XYZ file of C-alpha atoms in Angstrom:
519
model
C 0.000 0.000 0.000
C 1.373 3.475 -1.232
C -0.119 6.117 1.181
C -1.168 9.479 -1.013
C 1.640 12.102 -0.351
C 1.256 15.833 -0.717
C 1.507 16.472 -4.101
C -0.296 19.623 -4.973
C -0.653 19.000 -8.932
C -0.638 21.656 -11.968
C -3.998 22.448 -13.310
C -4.556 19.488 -15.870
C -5.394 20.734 -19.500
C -5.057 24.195 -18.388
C -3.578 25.022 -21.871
C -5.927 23.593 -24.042
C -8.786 26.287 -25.277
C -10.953 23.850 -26.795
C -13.418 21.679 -25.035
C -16.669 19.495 -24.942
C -18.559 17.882 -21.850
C -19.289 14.092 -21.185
C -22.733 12.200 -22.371
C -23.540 11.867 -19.092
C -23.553 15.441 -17.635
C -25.161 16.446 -20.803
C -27.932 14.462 -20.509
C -28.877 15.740 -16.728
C -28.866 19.608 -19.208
C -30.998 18.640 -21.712
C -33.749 16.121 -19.928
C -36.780 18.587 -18.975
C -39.189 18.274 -16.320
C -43.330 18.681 -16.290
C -43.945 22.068 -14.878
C -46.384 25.381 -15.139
C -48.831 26.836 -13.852
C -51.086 24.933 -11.809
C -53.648 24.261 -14.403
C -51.794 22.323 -16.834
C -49.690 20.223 -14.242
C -52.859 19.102 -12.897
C -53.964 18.109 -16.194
C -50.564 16.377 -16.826
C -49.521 18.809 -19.641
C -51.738 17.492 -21.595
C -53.328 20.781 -22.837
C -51.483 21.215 -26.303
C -54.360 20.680 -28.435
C -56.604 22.866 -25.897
C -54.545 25.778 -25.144
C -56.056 28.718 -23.428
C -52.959 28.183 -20.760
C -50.043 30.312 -20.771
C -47.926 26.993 -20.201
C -48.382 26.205 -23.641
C -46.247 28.480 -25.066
C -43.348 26.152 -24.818
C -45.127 23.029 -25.736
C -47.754 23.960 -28.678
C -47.233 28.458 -29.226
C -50.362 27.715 -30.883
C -52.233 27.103 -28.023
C -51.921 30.990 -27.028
C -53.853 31.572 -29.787
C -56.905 30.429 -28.388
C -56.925 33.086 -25.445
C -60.021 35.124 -25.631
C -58.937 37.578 -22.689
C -55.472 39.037 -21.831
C -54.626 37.221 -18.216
C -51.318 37.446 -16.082
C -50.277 34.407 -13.775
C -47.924 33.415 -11.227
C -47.156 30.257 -9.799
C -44.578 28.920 -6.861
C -44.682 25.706 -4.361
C -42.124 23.146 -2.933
C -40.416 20.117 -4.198
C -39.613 17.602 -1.882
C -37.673 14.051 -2.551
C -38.467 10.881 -1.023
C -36.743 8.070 0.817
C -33.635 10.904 1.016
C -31.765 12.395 3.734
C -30.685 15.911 3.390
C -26.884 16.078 2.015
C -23.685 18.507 2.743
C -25.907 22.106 1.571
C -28.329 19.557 -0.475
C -32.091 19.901 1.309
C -34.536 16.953 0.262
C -37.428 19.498 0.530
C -37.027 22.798 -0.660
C -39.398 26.103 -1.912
C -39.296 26.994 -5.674
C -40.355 29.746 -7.969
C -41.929 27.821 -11.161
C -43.738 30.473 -13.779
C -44.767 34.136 -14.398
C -45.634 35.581 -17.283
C -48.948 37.341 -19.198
C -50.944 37.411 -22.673
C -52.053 40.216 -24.276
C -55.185 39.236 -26.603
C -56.696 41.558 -29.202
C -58.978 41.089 -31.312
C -58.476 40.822 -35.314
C -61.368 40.894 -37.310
C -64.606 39.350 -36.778
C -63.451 36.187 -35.887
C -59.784 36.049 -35.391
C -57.622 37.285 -32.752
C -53.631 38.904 -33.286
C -52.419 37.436 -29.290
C -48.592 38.110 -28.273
C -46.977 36.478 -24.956
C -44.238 36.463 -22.545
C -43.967 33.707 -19.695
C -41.028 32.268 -17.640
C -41.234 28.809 -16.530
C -38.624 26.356 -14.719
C -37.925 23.973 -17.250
C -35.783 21.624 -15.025
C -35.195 21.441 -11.509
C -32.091 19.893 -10.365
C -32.919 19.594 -7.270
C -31.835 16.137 -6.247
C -29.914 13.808 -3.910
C -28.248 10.580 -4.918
C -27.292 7.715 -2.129
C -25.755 4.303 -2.752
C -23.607 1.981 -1.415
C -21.987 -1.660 -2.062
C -19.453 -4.061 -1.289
C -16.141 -4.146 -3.843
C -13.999 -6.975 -3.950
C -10.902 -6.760 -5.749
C -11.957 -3.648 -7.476
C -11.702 -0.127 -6.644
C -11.947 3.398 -8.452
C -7.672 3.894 -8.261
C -7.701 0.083 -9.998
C -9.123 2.013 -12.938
C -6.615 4.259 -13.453
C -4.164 1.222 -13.092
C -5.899 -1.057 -15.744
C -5.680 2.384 -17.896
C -1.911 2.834 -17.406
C -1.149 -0.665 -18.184
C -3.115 -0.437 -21.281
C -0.917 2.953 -21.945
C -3.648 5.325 -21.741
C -2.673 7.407 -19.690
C 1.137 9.156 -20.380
C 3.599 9.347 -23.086
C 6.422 6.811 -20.858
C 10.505 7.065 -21.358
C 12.675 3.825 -20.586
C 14.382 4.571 -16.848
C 17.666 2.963 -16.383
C 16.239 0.448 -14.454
C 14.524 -0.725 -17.208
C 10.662 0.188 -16.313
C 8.634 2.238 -18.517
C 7.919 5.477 -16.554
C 5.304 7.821 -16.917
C 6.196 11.390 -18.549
C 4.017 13.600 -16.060
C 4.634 16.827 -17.790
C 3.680 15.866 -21.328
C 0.727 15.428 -22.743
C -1.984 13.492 -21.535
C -3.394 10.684 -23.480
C -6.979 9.867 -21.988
C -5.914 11.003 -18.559
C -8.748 12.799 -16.910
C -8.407 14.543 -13.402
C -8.932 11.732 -11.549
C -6.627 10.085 -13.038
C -4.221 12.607 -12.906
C -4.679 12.617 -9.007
C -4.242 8.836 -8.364
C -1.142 8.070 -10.883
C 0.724 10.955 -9.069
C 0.023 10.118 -5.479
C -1.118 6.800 -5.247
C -0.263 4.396 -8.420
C 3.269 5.138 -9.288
C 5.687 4.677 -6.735
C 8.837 6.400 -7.870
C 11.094 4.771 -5.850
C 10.825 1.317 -7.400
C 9.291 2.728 -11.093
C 6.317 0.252 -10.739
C 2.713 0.954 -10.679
C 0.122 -0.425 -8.001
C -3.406 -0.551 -7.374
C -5.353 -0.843 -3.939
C -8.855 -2.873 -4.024
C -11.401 -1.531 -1.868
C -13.173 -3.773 0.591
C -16.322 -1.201 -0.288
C -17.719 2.104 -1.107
C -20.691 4.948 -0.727
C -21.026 7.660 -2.567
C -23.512 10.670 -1.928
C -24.347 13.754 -4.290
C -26.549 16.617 -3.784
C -27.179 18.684 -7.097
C -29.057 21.972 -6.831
C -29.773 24.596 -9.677
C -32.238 25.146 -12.496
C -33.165 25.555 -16.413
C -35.300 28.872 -16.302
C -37.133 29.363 -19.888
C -38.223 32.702 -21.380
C -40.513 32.201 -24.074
C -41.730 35.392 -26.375
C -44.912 34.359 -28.718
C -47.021 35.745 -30.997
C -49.451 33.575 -32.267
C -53.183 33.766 -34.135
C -56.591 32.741 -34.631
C -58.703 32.339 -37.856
C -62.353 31.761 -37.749
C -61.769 30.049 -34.700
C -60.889 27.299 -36.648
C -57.218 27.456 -37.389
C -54.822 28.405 -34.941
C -51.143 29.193 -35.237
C -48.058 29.939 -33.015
C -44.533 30.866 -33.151
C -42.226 30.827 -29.734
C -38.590 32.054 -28.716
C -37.297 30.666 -25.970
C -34.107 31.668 -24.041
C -32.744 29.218 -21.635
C -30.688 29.949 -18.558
C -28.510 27.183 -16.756
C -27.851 27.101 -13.491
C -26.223 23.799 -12.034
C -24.626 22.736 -9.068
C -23.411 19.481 -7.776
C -21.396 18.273 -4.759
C -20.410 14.568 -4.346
C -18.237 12.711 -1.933
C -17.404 8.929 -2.774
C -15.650 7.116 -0.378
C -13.952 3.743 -0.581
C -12.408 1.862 2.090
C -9.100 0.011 1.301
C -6.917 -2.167 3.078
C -5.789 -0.583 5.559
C -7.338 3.661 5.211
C -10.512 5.183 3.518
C -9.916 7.226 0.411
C -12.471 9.959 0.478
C -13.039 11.674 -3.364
C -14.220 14.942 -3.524
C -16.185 16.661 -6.418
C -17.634 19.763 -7.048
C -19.306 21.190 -10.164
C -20.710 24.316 -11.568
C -22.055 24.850 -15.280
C -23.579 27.419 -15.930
C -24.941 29.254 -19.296
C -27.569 30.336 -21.847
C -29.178 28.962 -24.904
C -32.051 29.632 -27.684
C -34.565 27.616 -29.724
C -37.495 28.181 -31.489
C -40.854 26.423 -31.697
C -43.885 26.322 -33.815
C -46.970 25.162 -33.434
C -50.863 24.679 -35.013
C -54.106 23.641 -34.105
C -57.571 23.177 -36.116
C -60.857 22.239 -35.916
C -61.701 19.418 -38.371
C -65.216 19.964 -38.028
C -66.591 23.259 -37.719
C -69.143 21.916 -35.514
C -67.328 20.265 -32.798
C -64.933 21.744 -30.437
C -62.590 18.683 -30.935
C -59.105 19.853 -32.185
C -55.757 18.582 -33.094
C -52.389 20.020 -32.906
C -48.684 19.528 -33.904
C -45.979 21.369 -32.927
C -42.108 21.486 -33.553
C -39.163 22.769 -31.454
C -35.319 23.253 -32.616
C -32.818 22.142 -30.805
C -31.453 23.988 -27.741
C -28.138 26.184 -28.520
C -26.880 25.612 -25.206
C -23.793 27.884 -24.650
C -22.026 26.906 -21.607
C -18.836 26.770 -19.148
C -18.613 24.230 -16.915
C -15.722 24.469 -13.503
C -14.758 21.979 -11.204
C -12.433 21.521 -7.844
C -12.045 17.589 -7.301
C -9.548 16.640 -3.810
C -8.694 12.877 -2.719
C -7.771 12.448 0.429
C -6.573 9.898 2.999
C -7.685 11.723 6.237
C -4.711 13.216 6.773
C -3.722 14.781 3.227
C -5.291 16.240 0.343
C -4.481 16.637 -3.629
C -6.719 18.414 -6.149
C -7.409 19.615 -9.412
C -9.322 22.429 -10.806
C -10.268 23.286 -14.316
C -13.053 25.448 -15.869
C -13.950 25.548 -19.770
C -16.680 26.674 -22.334
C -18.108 24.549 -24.494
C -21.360 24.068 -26.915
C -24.296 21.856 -26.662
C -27.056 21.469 -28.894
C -30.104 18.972 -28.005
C -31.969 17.050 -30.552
C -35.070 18.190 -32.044
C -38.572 17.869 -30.637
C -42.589 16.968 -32.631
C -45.393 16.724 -30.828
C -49.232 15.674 -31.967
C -51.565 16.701 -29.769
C -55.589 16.004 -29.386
C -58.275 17.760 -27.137
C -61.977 17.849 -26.796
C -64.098 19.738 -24.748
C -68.186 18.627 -23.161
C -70.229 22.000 -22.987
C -68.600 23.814 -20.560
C -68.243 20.712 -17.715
C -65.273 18.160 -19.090
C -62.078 19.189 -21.340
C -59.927 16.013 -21.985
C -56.232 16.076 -23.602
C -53.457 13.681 -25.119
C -50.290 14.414 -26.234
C -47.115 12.681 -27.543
C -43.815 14.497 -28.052
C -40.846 12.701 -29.119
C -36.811 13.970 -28.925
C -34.070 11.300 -30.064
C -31.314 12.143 -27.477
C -29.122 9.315 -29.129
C -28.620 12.781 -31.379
C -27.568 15.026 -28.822
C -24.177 16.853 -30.016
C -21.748 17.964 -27.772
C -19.661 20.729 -29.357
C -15.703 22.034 -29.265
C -15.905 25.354 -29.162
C -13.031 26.034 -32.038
C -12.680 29.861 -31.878
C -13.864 33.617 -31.328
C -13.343 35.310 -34.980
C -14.271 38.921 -36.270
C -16.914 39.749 -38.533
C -15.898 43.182 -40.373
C -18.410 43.187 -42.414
C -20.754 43.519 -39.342
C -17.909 44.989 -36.393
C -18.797 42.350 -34.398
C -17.375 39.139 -33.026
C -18.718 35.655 -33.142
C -17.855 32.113 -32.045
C -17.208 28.928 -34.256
C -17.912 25.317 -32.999
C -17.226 21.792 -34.236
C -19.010 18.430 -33.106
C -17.117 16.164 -31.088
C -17.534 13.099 -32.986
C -15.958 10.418 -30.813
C -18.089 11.500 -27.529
C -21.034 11.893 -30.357
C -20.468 8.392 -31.193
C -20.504 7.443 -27.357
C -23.962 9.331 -27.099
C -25.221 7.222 -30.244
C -24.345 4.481 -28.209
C -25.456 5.239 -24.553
C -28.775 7.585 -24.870
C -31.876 6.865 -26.932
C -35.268 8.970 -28.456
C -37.033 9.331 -25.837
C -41.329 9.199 -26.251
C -43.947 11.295 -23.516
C -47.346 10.323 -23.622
C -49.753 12.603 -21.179
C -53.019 12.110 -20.923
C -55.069 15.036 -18.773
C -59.130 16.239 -17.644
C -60.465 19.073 -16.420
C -64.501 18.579 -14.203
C -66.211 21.000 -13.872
C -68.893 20.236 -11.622
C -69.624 24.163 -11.304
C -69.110 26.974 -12.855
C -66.280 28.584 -11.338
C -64.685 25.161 -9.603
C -62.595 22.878 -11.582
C -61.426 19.171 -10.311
C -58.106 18.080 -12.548
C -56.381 14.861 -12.910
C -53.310 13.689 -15.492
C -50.799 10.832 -16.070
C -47.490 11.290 -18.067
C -45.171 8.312 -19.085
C -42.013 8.835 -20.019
C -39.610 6.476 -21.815
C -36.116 5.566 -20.575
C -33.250 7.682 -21.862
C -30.592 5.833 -21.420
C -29.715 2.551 -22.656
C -29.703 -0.737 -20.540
C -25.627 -1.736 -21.100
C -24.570 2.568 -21.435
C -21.181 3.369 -19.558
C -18.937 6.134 -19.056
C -16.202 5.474 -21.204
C -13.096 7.279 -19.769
C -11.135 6.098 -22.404
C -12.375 7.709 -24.954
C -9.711 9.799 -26.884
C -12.036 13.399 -26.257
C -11.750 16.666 -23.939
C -15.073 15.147 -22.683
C -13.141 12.496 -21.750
C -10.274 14.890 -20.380
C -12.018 16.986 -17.897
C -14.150 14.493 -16.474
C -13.717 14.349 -12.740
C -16.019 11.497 -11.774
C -16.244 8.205 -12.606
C -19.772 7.407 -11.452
C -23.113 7.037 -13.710
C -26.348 6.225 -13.595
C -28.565 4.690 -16.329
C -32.416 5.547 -15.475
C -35.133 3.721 -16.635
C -38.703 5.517 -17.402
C -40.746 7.604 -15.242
C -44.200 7.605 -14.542
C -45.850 11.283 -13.190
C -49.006 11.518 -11.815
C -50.900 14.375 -11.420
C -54.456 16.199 -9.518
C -55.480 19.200 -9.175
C -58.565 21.993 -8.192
C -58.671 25.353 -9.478
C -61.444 28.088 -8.188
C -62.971 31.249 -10.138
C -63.462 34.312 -7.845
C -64.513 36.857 -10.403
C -61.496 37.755 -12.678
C -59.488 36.288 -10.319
C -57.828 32.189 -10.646
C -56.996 29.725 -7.891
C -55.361 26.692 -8.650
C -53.239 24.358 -6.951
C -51.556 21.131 -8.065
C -49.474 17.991 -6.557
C -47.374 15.851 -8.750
C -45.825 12.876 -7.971
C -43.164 11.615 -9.937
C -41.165 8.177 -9.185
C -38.117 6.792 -11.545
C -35.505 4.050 -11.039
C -31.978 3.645 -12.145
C -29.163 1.484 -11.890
C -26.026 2.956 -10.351
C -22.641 2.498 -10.890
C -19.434 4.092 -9.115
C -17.349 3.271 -12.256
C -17.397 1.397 -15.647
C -16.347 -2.242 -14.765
C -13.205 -3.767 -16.630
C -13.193 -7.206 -17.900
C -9.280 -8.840 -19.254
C -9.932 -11.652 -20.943
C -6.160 -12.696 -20.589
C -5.455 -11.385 -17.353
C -8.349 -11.781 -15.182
C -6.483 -10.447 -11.879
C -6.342 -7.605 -13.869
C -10.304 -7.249 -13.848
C -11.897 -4.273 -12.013
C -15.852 -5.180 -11.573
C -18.470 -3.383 -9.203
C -22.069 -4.452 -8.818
C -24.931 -2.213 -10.073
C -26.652 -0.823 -7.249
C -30.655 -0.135 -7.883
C -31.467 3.587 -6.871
C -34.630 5.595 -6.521
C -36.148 9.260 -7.148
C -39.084 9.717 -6.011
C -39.865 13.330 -5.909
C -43.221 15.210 -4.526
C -44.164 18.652 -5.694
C -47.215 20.780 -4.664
C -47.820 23.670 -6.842
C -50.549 26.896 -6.585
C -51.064 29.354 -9.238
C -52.512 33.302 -8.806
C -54.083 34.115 -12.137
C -56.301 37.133 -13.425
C -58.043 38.089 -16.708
C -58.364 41.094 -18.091
């Protein structure tokens, strides 16, 4: 056993000025989350095809086209997680701000209406904490970077005169990332004997609290025709704000190894969606809609400080970087009816192929004479596009929604949203993979989530010109967990590093009340 020494390390990668992000941190960016106003959570989202909520200015922009009134709205609550236990500054239940905007209506022609909007909405809360734990046996995270130096992916090496092949520490990196970097310095290459080692772990846990938010601001204008055609046009601007702090600790031999992690990303993005809905028959209030969204233009810089320590001393490594990330594109179809003035009922279906995600190298700021001003090129990563292609998958929502009313001015909601897995069953996090992504990844860990299944109620109450509405959702997914990608050597199997995937939970509660008023 080679005890970490105090070795405080250069900033890895510091000089390179290009950079993309991992498949697995880009996922957690682009997955989005039902929320509103209270309204259309309570009907599960599924109000594309029915509009008349501002909500629906990020699903259908059509469905603003069927406001009648101008209204302004508000809406906040709580999220709270269950089966968790509250985590370094991570809280299991905490308050959040969720929508705000207004729609001006106005009347064009006889029958048609000219209607512009503006409404915020959290897109994605990250609110979250992640717990698991598991025996190793002759594994352990350092073994990784051991099983990569052997296969000489970490350094460039130089013959010593003692014959070994010794790392080069101060040239470039091969598929070293900043884990790496930390172990191979301090604990897997002793330099007295020019020999690497590895330490198995008898077993680990590993807690992470993330925190943060996707806040959307979506401009519309949108139209009505004979109240039979309706049509929409949104852009959306998309602020990231995300925090995590993890702490995975194994225990070896004879100490506890205790790894570190903290991560920031934060940064802004555009798309732009269109929508329609019509009335087949000009009797019947039963519509259909479609819709379409761009990709997201995420523009983003991520940061991290990552630390190992033994109890007794600590190494690190810090790096920040900007880089591009654009998610796939989004169609929906959308249906809706509406009974007299008692029952509205909804479906929708939306489907995004992540598999298509592309993370980006940002390649260079350049200067545009023509216009004095300055702009920034990008390039697809291919080879952690390939990984994504290989680890993510389209992803299909169904929600299903209905609105009682058994009076007038009181409405009784339910809904019910599926959502298909995202990942693949056999996806890893391939830290071998010849990529910055690769590079400035400072945890090993992943998780590969299966689908999730929302369910949703509701009331709302009419006081005048004045809304009430308030809304729980439950939402419950499962995932299997893994503190690293197990190694299998078909020709040395001492060499083989293998964990167990541990089954973990989120199951999160969120109670939501809306202030509206039409005017």
């Amino acid at each position: 056993m080679k005890k970490i020494q105090l070795i405080i390390t250069a900033i890895l990668l510091a000089v390179v000025p290009a950079a993309a992000q991992e498949t697995y941190e880009n996922a957690k960016i682009a997955a989005e989350d039902l929320n509103g106003t209270a309204r259309y959570v309570g009907m599960g989202g599924a109000m594309d095809a029915l509009g008349a909520d501002i909500s629906t200015i990020s699903t259908n922009p059509a469905g603003i086209g069927l406001f009648r009134s101008s209204s302004a709205s508000v809406s906040f609550g709580g999220v709270s997680q269950q089966d968790a236990s509250n985590f370094a500054s991570a809280n299991k239940t905490n308050m959040s701000f969720d929508q705000a905007g207004f729609v001006w209506a106005s009347r064009s022609g006889r029958n048609g209406f000219l209607n512009i909007g503006v409404n915020y909405h959290k897109s994605r809360n990250f609110d979250m904490i992640l717990s698991a734990a598991d025996r190793l046996g002759n594994a352990s995270q350092n073994k990784l970077t051991y099983v990569k130096a052997m296969n000489g992916l970490l350094y460039p090496t130089h013959q010593a005169s003692d014959g070994n092949y010794v790392p080069d520490f101060d040239r470039a990196y091969i598929t070293c990332n900043q884990l790496d970097d930390i172990y191979a310095r301090n604990l897997n290459f002793d330099t007295t004997d020019n020999t690497w080692y590895y330490n198995d772990a008898n077993s680990y846990t590993f807690d992470r609290g993330h925190k943060g938010y996707v806040g959307e601001y979506d401009f519309n204008i949108s139209g009505n025709i004979n109240d039979r055609v309706y049509l929409g046009l949104t852009v959306g601007l998309h602020d990231v704000k995300y925090r995590h702090y993890s702490e995975y600790k194994e225990q070896l031999e004879d100490l506890s190894l205790t790894v570190s992690d903290e991560r920031n990303i934060d940064g802004y993005g555009y798309d732009v969606k269109a929508g329609v809905i019509f009335r087949p028959v000009e009797a019947s209030p039963f519509r259909i809609g479609f819709s379409v969204a761009t990709p997201i233009f995420y523009d983003l810089k991520t940061e991290n400080l990552t630390s190992v320590s033994d109890g007794s001393t600590t190494v690190w490594n810090s790096e920040k970087y900007d880089f591009k990330l654009y998610t796939p594109w989004k169609f929906g179809v959308s249906m809706g009816h509406t009974v007299g003035n008692m029952l509205a009922i909804g479906a929708s279906y939306e489907f995004a192929d992540y598999a298509h995600l592309d993370t980006r190298y940002n390649t260079g700021d350049y200067y545009d004479y023509w216009y004095d001003s300055y702009y920034s090129s990008s390039s697809s990563d291919n080879v952690m596009n390939d990984h994504t292609k290989q680890t993510l998958k389209g992803v299909s929502t169904l929600k299903v929604g209905a609105e009682l009313k058994p009076d007038k001015d009181f409405a009784i909601r339910l809904g019910y949203n599926y959502v298909s897995p995202m990942y693949q069953k056999d996806g890893f996090k391939d830290g071998t993979l010849d990529t910055d992504g690769s590079y400035y990844s400072s945890a090993t860990d992943y998780t590969n989530w299966n689908a999730t299944n929302r369910i949703t109620c509701g009331f709302g109450y009419n006081i005048g010109q004045l809304s009430l509405d308030l809304a729980y959702q439950y939402s419950s997914t499962s995932g299997n967990f893994s503190p690293f990608a197990s190694y299998y050597d078909n020709k040395y199997p001492e060499a083989d590093n293998i964990c167990n995937e541990v089954k973990v939970n989120f199951k999160r509660h969120q109670l939501l009340f809306t202030a509206g008023y039409r005017f």
